[in-house]
Amino acid sequence: MNIPNVNEIITQKFEEIAARIANNNNLPQSFKTIFQNSFTASINKDVAITTYQQLSNVESTKALQNQSFANKIYELEKSSYTPYNLSTNLSKSEIINIATKKAKEYGLPPSLVLSVIEAESGFRQDAISKAGAIGLMQLMPETAKALGVNPYDPIENLDGGIRYLKEKLEQFGGNIELALAAYNAGPANVIKYGGIPPFDETVEYVQKVLLLSQKYRSFDV
């Protein structure tokens, strides 16, 4: 059974009353005008409220959909991956201080870590390569996920990148050149070729990092 809408019934009755008043020649025109204006204003107000409620419902639905999408990404990545937030932007001196401290915590020479950062991103925390590497230490999304860090967060990016570099050093018996080659081209390629892979990019990368490390020696003290 269809239940009639009360608002529709009331509006219909008022329209009937308004029509009768308009056709009644015994009523003053001023009264007719006042009634018609009041009636129109009332109808318009109801329409406005209804429209506002409908728009609010649409926006609320969109917000819920966006929240659901954000939660879905969070679950898939298992980390708080978000676009860059400039409010967390660090100065170069802050990056150097944080990287130096973390390098010492993980038992790595800060000069090596700082030279990797410069070679990878030029100390730009918003750097993203064509291959999809992210941030200061150019972590690939899958590498960041394995390390349990958010690559878009500069501090987490540094922490994950330094830990990853340490892992490569340990994997290749403390050999810095092989560790750097693995950082650039992947450990599988280092193992495959039994040394630095014959890739121009990787060969130049290793040489560049070793050369850059000379100017950061003072941070090793």
PDB file of C-alpha atoms in Angstrom:
ATOM      1  CA  MET A   1       0.000   0.000   0.000  1.00  0.00           C
ATOM      2  CA  ASN A   2       1.353   3.433  -0.970  1.00  0.00           C
ATOM      3  CA  ILE A   3       1.365   5.899   1.923  1.00  0.00           C
ATOM      4  CA  PRO A   4       0.632   9.460   0.715  1.00  0.00           C
ATOM      5  CA  ASN A   5       3.302  12.068   1.301  1.00  0.00           C
ATOM      6  CA  VAL A   6       2.021  14.539   3.928  1.00  0.00           C
ATOM      7  CA  ASN A   7       3.998  17.476   2.495  1.00  0.00           C
ATOM      8  CA  GLU A   8       2.525  16.878  -0.957  1.00  0.00           C
ATOM      9  CA  ILE A   9      -1.033  16.777   0.460  1.00  0.00           C
ATOM     10  CA  ILE A  10      -0.543  20.027   2.404  1.00  0.00           C
ATOM     11  CA  THR A  11       0.982  21.762  -0.632  1.00  0.00           C
ATOM     12  CA  GLN A  12      -1.920  20.608  -2.801  1.00  0.00           C
ATOM     13  CA  LYS A  13      -4.487  21.936  -0.304  1.00  0.00           C
ATOM     14  CA  PHE A  14      -2.728  25.290  -0.054  1.00  0.00           C
ATOM     15  CA  GLU A  15      -2.692  25.533  -3.855  1.00  0.00           C
ATOM     16  CA  GLU A  16      -6.449  24.922  -3.905  1.00  0.00           C
ATOM     17  CA  ILE A  17      -6.975  27.619  -1.242  1.00  0.00           C
ATOM     18  CA  ALA A  18      -4.745  30.028  -3.134  1.00  0.00           C
ATOM     19  CA  ALA A  19      -6.731  29.449  -6.328  1.00  0.00           C
ATOM     20  CA  ARG A  20     -10.031  30.081  -4.550  1.00  0.00           C
ATOM     21  CA  ILE A  21      -8.766  33.288  -2.958  1.00  0.00           C
ATOM     22  CA  ALA A  22      -7.451  34.508  -6.287  1.00  0.00           C
ATOM     23  CA  ASN A  23     -10.867  33.929  -7.910  1.00  0.00           C
ATOM     24  CA  ASN A  24     -12.853  35.504  -5.053  1.00  0.00           C
ATOM     25  CA  ASN A  25     -13.917  38.987  -6.175  1.00  0.00           C
ATOM     26  CA  ASN A  26     -15.132  39.939  -2.682  1.00  0.00           C
ATOM     27  CA  LEU A  27     -11.601  39.978  -1.178  1.00  0.00           C
ATOM     28  CA  PRO A  28      -9.359  43.043  -1.399  1.00  0.00           C
ATOM     29  CA  GLN A  29      -6.497  42.782  -3.908  1.00  0.00           C
ATOM     30  CA  SER A  30      -3.994  43.671  -1.157  1.00  0.00           C
ATOM     31  CA  PHE A  31      -5.054  40.608   0.833  1.00  0.00           C
ATOM     32  CA  LYS A  32      -4.748  38.396  -2.246  1.00  0.00           C
ATOM     33  CA  THR A  33      -1.236  39.740  -2.927  1.00  0.00           C
ATOM     34  CA  ILE A  34      -0.065  39.233   0.659  1.00  0.00           C
ATOM     35  CA  PHE A  35      -1.428  35.672   0.757  1.00  0.00           C
ATOM     36  CA  GLN A  36       0.081  34.780  -2.624  1.00  0.00           C
ATOM     37  CA  ASN A  37       3.509  36.145  -1.655  1.00  0.00           C
ATOM     38  CA  SER A  38       3.445  34.315   1.676  1.00  0.00           C
ATOM     39  CA  PHE A  39       2.389  31.093  -0.007  1.00  0.00           C
ATOM     40  CA  THR A  40       5.089  31.387  -2.683  1.00  0.00           C
ATOM     41  CA  ALA A  41       7.773  32.151  -0.108  1.00  0.00           C
ATOM     42  CA  SER A  42       6.732  29.129   1.934  1.00  0.00           C
ATOM     43  CA  ILE A  43       6.870  26.827  -1.110  1.00  0.00           C
ATOM     44  CA  ASN A  44      10.248  28.215  -2.194  1.00  0.00           C
ATOM     45  CA  LYS A  45      11.625  27.707   1.310  1.00  0.00           C
ATOM     46  CA  ASP A  46      10.528  24.074   1.309  1.00  0.00           C
ATOM     47  CA  VAL A  47      12.091  23.555  -2.116  1.00  0.00           C
ATOM     48  CA  ALA A  48      15.324  25.166  -0.974  1.00  0.00           C
ATOM     49  CA  ILE A  49      15.494  23.010   2.132  1.00  0.00           C
ATOM     50  CA  THR A  50      14.788  19.873   0.126  1.00  0.00           C
ATOM     51  CA  THR A  51      17.412  20.789  -2.453  1.00  0.00           C
ATOM     52  CA  TYR A  52      19.972  21.523   0.250  1.00  0.00           C
ATOM     53  CA  GLN A  53      19.241  18.201   1.929  1.00  0.00           C
ATOM     54  CA  GLN A  54      19.620  16.378  -1.382  1.00  0.00           C
ATOM     55  CA  LEU A  55      22.943  18.114  -2.103  1.00  0.00           C
ATOM     56  CA  SER A  56      24.129  17.352   1.418  1.00  0.00           C
ATOM     57  CA  ASN A  57      23.239  13.705   0.947  1.00  0.00           C
ATOM     58  CA  VAL A  58      25.191  13.625  -2.331  1.00  0.00           C
ATOM     59  CA  GLU A  59      28.254  15.227  -0.719  1.00  0.00           C
ATOM     60  CA  SER A  60      28.027  12.876   2.241  1.00  0.00           C
ATOM     61  CA  THR A  61      27.882   9.903  -0.116  1.00  0.00           C
ATOM     62  CA  LYS A  62      30.932  11.185  -1.999  1.00  0.00           C
ATOM     63  CA  ALA A  63      32.796  11.701   1.256  1.00  0.00           C
ATOM     64  CA  LEU A  64      31.998   8.162   2.373  1.00  0.00           C
ATOM     65  CA  GLN A  65      33.109   6.808  -0.996  1.00  0.00           C
ATOM     66  CA  ASN A  66      36.379   8.759  -0.810  1.00  0.00           C
ATOM     67  CA  GLN A  67      37.000   7.538   2.730  1.00  0.00           C
ATOM     68  CA  SER A  68      36.300   3.979   1.657  1.00  0.00           C
ATOM     69  CA  PHE A  69      38.735   4.349  -1.258  1.00  0.00           C
ATOM     70  CA  ALA A  70      41.406   5.780   1.035  1.00  0.00           C
ATOM     71  CA  ASN A  71      40.955   2.910   3.468  1.00  0.00           C
ATOM     72  CA  LYS A  72      41.166   0.436   0.607  1.00  0.00           C
ATOM     73  CA  ILE A  73      44.529   1.883  -0.498  1.00  0.00           C
ATOM     74  CA  TYR A  74      45.779   1.801   3.079  1.00  0.00           C
ATOM     75  CA  GLU A  75      44.876  -1.861   3.404  1.00  0.00           C
ATOM     76  CA  LEU A  76      46.490  -2.781   0.099  1.00  0.00           C
ATOM     77  CA  GLU A  77      49.751  -0.969   0.739  1.00  0.00           C
ATOM     78  CA  LYS A  78      49.867  -1.681   4.468  1.00  0.00           C
ATOM     79  CA  SER A  79      51.297   1.787   5.009  1.00  0.00           C
ATOM     80  CA  SER A  80      50.068   5.371   5.162  1.00  0.00           C
ATOM     81  CA  TYR A  81      51.013   6.143   1.553  1.00  0.00           C
ATOM     82  CA  THR A  82      49.872   9.677   0.750  1.00  0.00           C
ATOM     83  CA  PRO A  83      50.811  12.404  -1.709  1.00  0.00           C
ATOM     84  CA  TYR A  84      53.439  14.882  -0.620  1.00  0.00           C
ATOM     85  CA  ASN A  85      52.471  17.281   2.134  1.00  0.00           C
ATOM     86  CA  LEU A  86      54.542  20.439   1.861  1.00  0.00           C
ATOM     87  CA  SER A  87      54.065  21.096   5.565  1.00  0.00           C
ATOM     88  CA  THR A  88      56.532  18.259   6.194  1.00  0.00           C
ATOM     89  CA  ASN A  89      59.110  19.680   3.772  1.00  0.00           C
ATOM     90  CA  LEU A  90      62.610  19.538   5.254  1.00  0.00           C
ATOM     91  CA  SER A  91      65.519  21.848   4.512  1.00  0.00           C
ATOM     92  CA  LYS A  92      68.751  20.370   3.201  1.00  0.00           C
ATOM     93  CA  SER A  93      70.470  20.948   6.542  1.00  0.00           C
ATOM     94  CA  GLU A  94      67.655  19.120   8.342  1.00  0.00           C
ATOM     95  CA  ILE A  95      67.924  16.224   5.902  1.00  0.00           C
ATOM     96  CA  ILE A  96      71.686  16.025   6.455  1.00  0.00           C
ATOM     97  CA  ASN A  97      71.265  16.075  10.237  1.00  0.00           C
ATOM     98  CA  ILE A  98      68.594  13.369  10.232  1.00  0.00           C
ATOM     99  CA  ALA A  99      70.453  11.191   7.718  1.00  0.00           C
ATOM    100  CA  THR A 100      73.728  11.535   9.642  1.00  0.00           C
ATOM    101  CA  LYS A 101      72.067  10.525  12.901  1.00  0.00           C
ATOM    102  CA  LYS A 102      70.282   7.541  11.346  1.00  0.00           C
ATOM    103  CA  ALA A 103      73.415   6.394   9.515  1.00  0.00           C
ATOM    104  CA  LYS A 104      75.323   6.268  12.794  1.00  0.00           C
ATOM    105  CA  GLU A 105      72.432   4.459  14.479  1.00  0.00           C
ATOM    106  CA  TYR A 106      72.585   1.753  11.795  1.00  0.00           C
ATOM    107  CA  GLY A 107      76.363   1.595  11.814  1.00  0.00           C
ATOM    108  CA  LEU A 108      76.958   3.151   8.398  1.00  0.00           C
ATOM    109  CA  PRO A 109      79.334   6.003   7.536  1.00  0.00           C
ATOM    110  CA  PRO A 110      77.239   9.162   7.067  1.00  0.00           C
ATOM    111  CA  SER A 111      79.435  10.131   4.107  1.00  0.00           C
ATOM    112  CA  LEU A 112      78.207   7.069   2.230  1.00  0.00           C
ATOM    113  CA  VAL A 113      74.552   7.706   3.044  1.00  0.00           C
ATOM    114  CA  LEU A 114      74.711  11.401   2.173  1.00  0.00           C
ATOM    115  CA  SER A 115      76.431  10.684  -1.143  1.00  0.00           C
ATOM    116  CA  VAL A 116      73.702   8.151  -1.999  1.00  0.00           C
ATOM    117  CA  ILE A 117      71.009  10.748  -1.230  1.00  0.00           C
ATOM    118  CA  GLU A 118      72.708  13.319  -3.455  1.00  0.00           C
ATOM    119  CA  ALA A 119      73.194  10.825  -6.279  1.00  0.00           C
ATOM    120  CA  GLU A 120      69.643   9.526  -6.010  1.00  0.00           C
ATOM    121  CA  SER A 121      67.597  12.694  -5.588  1.00  0.00           C
ATOM    122  CA  GLY A 122      69.853  15.714  -5.126  1.00  0.00           C
ATOM    123  CA  PHE A 123      68.285  16.046  -1.639  1.00  0.00           C
ATOM    124  CA  ARG A 124      64.821  16.538  -3.163  1.00  0.00           C
ATOM    125  CA  GLN A 125      62.221  14.798  -1.049  1.00  0.00           C
ATOM    126  CA  ASP A 126      59.582  15.201  -3.775  1.00  0.00           C
ATOM    127  CA  ALA A 127      61.682  13.444  -6.432  1.00  0.00           C
ATOM    128  CA  ILE A 128      59.940  10.690  -8.371  1.00  0.00           C
ATOM    129  CA  SER A 129      61.732   8.834 -11.157  1.00  0.00           C
ATOM    130  CA  LYS A 130      60.232   7.636 -14.437  1.00  0.00           C
ATOM    131  CA  ALA A 131      60.465   4.115 -13.042  1.00  0.00           C
ATOM    132  CA  GLY A 132      58.409   5.146  -9.998  1.00  0.00           C
ATOM    133  CA  ALA A 133      61.177   5.434  -7.390  1.00  0.00           C
ATOM    134  CA  ILE A 134      60.143   7.815  -4.631  1.00  0.00           C
ATOM    135  CA  GLY A 135      61.717  10.452  -2.428  1.00  0.00           C
ATOM    136  CA  LEU A 136      65.146  11.238  -1.052  1.00  0.00           C
ATOM    137  CA  MET A 137      66.575   7.732  -1.383  1.00  0.00           C
ATOM    138  CA  GLN A 138      64.430   6.787  -4.382  1.00  0.00           C
ATOM    139  CA  LEU A 139      62.663   3.795  -2.891  1.00  0.00           C
ATOM    140  CA  MET A 140      60.534   1.698  -5.204  1.00  0.00           C
ATOM    141  CA  PRO A 141      57.014   1.162  -3.809  1.00  0.00           C
ATOM    142  CA  GLU A 142      57.527  -2.581  -3.341  1.00  0.00           C
ATOM    143  CA  THR A 143      60.845  -1.985  -1.552  1.00  0.00           C
ATOM    144  CA  ALA A 144      59.239   0.584   0.741  1.00  0.00           C
ATOM    145  CA  LYS A 145      56.408  -1.841   1.453  1.00  0.00           C
ATOM    146  CA  ALA A 146      58.876  -4.597   2.357  1.00  0.00           C
ATOM    147  CA  LEU A 147      60.711  -2.183   4.653  1.00  0.00           C
ATOM    148  CA  GLY A 148      57.463  -1.098   6.276  1.00  0.00           C
ATOM    149  CA  VAL A 149      57.884   2.613   5.539  1.00  0.00           C
ATOM    150  CA  ASN A 150      55.912   5.322   3.798  1.00  0.00           C
ATOM    151  CA  PRO A 151      58.237   6.493   0.985  1.00  0.00           C
ATOM    152  CA  TYR A 152      56.407   9.826   0.765  1.00  0.00           C
ATOM    153  CA  ASP A 153      57.377  10.696   4.335  1.00  0.00           C
ATOM    154  CA  PRO A 154      60.951  12.074   4.125  1.00  0.00           C
ATOM    155  CA  ILE A 155      61.999  10.767   7.536  1.00  0.00           C
ATOM    156  CA  GLU A 156      60.589   7.298   6.885  1.00  0.00           C
ATOM    157  CA  ASN A 157      62.134   7.378   3.416  1.00  0.00           C
ATOM    158  CA  LEU A 158      65.556   8.055   4.941  1.00  0.00           C
ATOM    159  CA  ASP A 159      65.106   5.352   7.548  1.00  0.00           C
ATOM    160  CA  GLY A 160      64.037   2.761   4.990  1.00  0.00           C
ATOM    161  CA  GLY A 161      66.716   3.712   2.475  1.00  0.00           C
ATOM    162  CA  ILE A 162      69.524   3.556   5.035  1.00  0.00           C
ATOM    163  CA  ARG A 163      68.330   0.185   6.308  1.00  0.00           C
ATOM    164  CA  TYR A 164      68.118  -1.119   2.752  1.00  0.00           C
ATOM    165  CA  LEU A 165      71.659   0.084   2.015  1.00  0.00           C
ATOM    166  CA  LYS A 166      72.887  -1.651   5.163  1.00  0.00           C
ATOM    167  CA  GLU A 167      71.173  -4.863   4.062  1.00  0.00           C
ATOM    168  CA  LYS A 168      73.016  -4.724   0.731  1.00  0.00           C
ATOM    169  CA  LEU A 169      76.341  -4.145   2.491  1.00  0.00           C
ATOM    170  CA  GLU A 170      75.745  -7.158   4.703  1.00  0.00           C
ATOM    171  CA  GLN A 171      74.541  -9.238   1.752  1.00  0.00           C
ATOM    172  CA  PHE A 172      77.745  -8.551  -0.192  1.00  0.00           C
ATOM    173  CA  GLY A 173      80.197  -8.923   2.667  1.00  0.00           C
ATOM    174  CA  GLY A 174      80.761  -5.243   3.333  1.00  0.00           C
ATOM    175  CA  ASN A 175      81.843  -4.512  -0.251  1.00  0.00           C
ATOM    176  CA  ILE A 176      80.697  -0.928  -0.795  1.00  0.00           C
ATOM    177  CA  GLU A 177      80.901  -1.032  -4.591  1.00  0.00           C
ATOM    178  CA  LEU A 178      78.749  -4.158  -4.821  1.00  0.00           C
ATOM    179  CA  ALA A 179      76.294  -2.788  -2.265  1.00  0.00           C
ATOM    180  CA  LEU A 180      75.920   0.409  -4.309  1.00  0.00           C
ATOM    181  CA  ALA A 181      75.494  -1.590  -7.507  1.00  0.00           C
ATOM    182  CA  ALA A 182      72.795  -3.651  -5.794  1.00  0.00           C
ATOM    183  CA  TYR A 183      71.093  -0.474  -4.541  1.00  0.00           C
ATOM    184  CA  ASN A 184      70.993   0.848  -8.108  1.00  0.00           C
ATOM    185  CA  ALA A 185      70.391  -2.236 -10.246  1.00  0.00           C
ATOM    186  CA  GLY A 186      69.094  -4.754  -7.734  1.00  0.00           C
ATOM    187  CA  PRO A 187      70.969  -7.534  -5.923  1.00  0.00           C
ATOM    188  CA  ALA A 188      69.828 -10.127  -8.478  1.00  0.00           C
ATOM    189  CA  ASN A 189      71.843  -8.423 -11.206  1.00  0.00           C
ATOM    190  CA  VAL A 190      74.945  -8.227  -9.004  1.00  0.00           C
ATOM    191  CA  ILE A 191      74.674 -11.947  -8.331  1.00  0.00           C
ATOM    192  CA  LYS A 192      73.945 -12.694 -11.984  1.00  0.00           C
ATOM    193  CA  TYR A 193      77.055 -10.904 -13.258  1.00  0.00           C
ATOM    194  CA  GLY A 194      79.258 -11.778 -10.291  1.00  0.00           C
ATOM    195  CA  GLY A 195      80.059  -8.135  -9.646  1.00  0.00           C
ATOM    196  CA  ILE A 196      78.991  -4.692 -10.826  1.00  0.00           C
ATOM    197  CA  PRO A 197      76.532  -5.261 -13.699  1.00  0.00           C
ATOM    198  CA  PRO A 198      77.755  -4.007 -17.095  1.00  0.00           C
ATOM    199  CA  PHE A 199      75.110  -1.298 -17.221  1.00  0.00           C
ATOM    200  CA  ASP A 200      76.358   2.210 -18.004  1.00  0.00           C
ATOM    201  CA  GLU A 201      73.944   3.728 -15.503  1.00  0.00           C
ATOM    202  CA  THR A 202      75.061   1.416 -12.703  1.00  0.00           C
ATOM    203  CA  VAL A 203      78.787   1.791 -13.419  1.00  0.00           C
ATOM    204  CA  GLU A 204      78.453   5.600 -13.474  1.00  0.00           C
ATOM    205  CA  TYR A 205      76.277   5.521 -10.342  1.00  0.00           C
ATOM    206  CA  VAL A 206      78.862   3.612  -8.296  1.00  0.00           C
ATOM    207  CA  GLN A 207      81.642   5.943  -9.430  1.00  0.00           C
ATOM    208  CA  LYS A 208      79.540   9.015  -8.698  1.00  0.00           C
ATOM    209  CA  VAL A 209      78.623   7.937  -5.159  1.00  0.00           C
ATOM    210  CA  LEU A 210      82.229   7.067  -4.305  1.00  0.00           C
ATOM    211  CA  LEU A 211      83.385  10.440  -5.615  1.00  0.00           C
ATOM    212  CA  LEU A 212      80.657  12.354  -3.760  1.00  0.00           C
ATOM    213  CA  SER A 213      81.442  10.597  -0.491  1.00  0.00           C
ATOM    214  CA  GLN A 214      84.780  12.438  -0.363  1.00  0.00           C
ATOM    215  CA  LYS A 215      83.105  15.789   0.308  1.00  0.00           C
ATOM    216  CA  TYR A 216      81.025  14.377   3.170  1.00  0.00           C
ATOM    217  CA  ARG A 217      83.940  12.840   5.103  1.00  0.00           C
ATOM    218  CA  SER A 218      83.636  15.431   7.871  1.00  0.00           C
ATOM    219  CA  PHE A 219      80.247  13.985   8.859  1.00  0.00           C
ATOM    220  CA  ASP A 220      81.845  10.634   9.718  1.00  0.00           C
ATOM    221  CA  VAL A 221      83.506  12.098  12.825  1.00  0.00           C
TER     222      VAL A 221
END
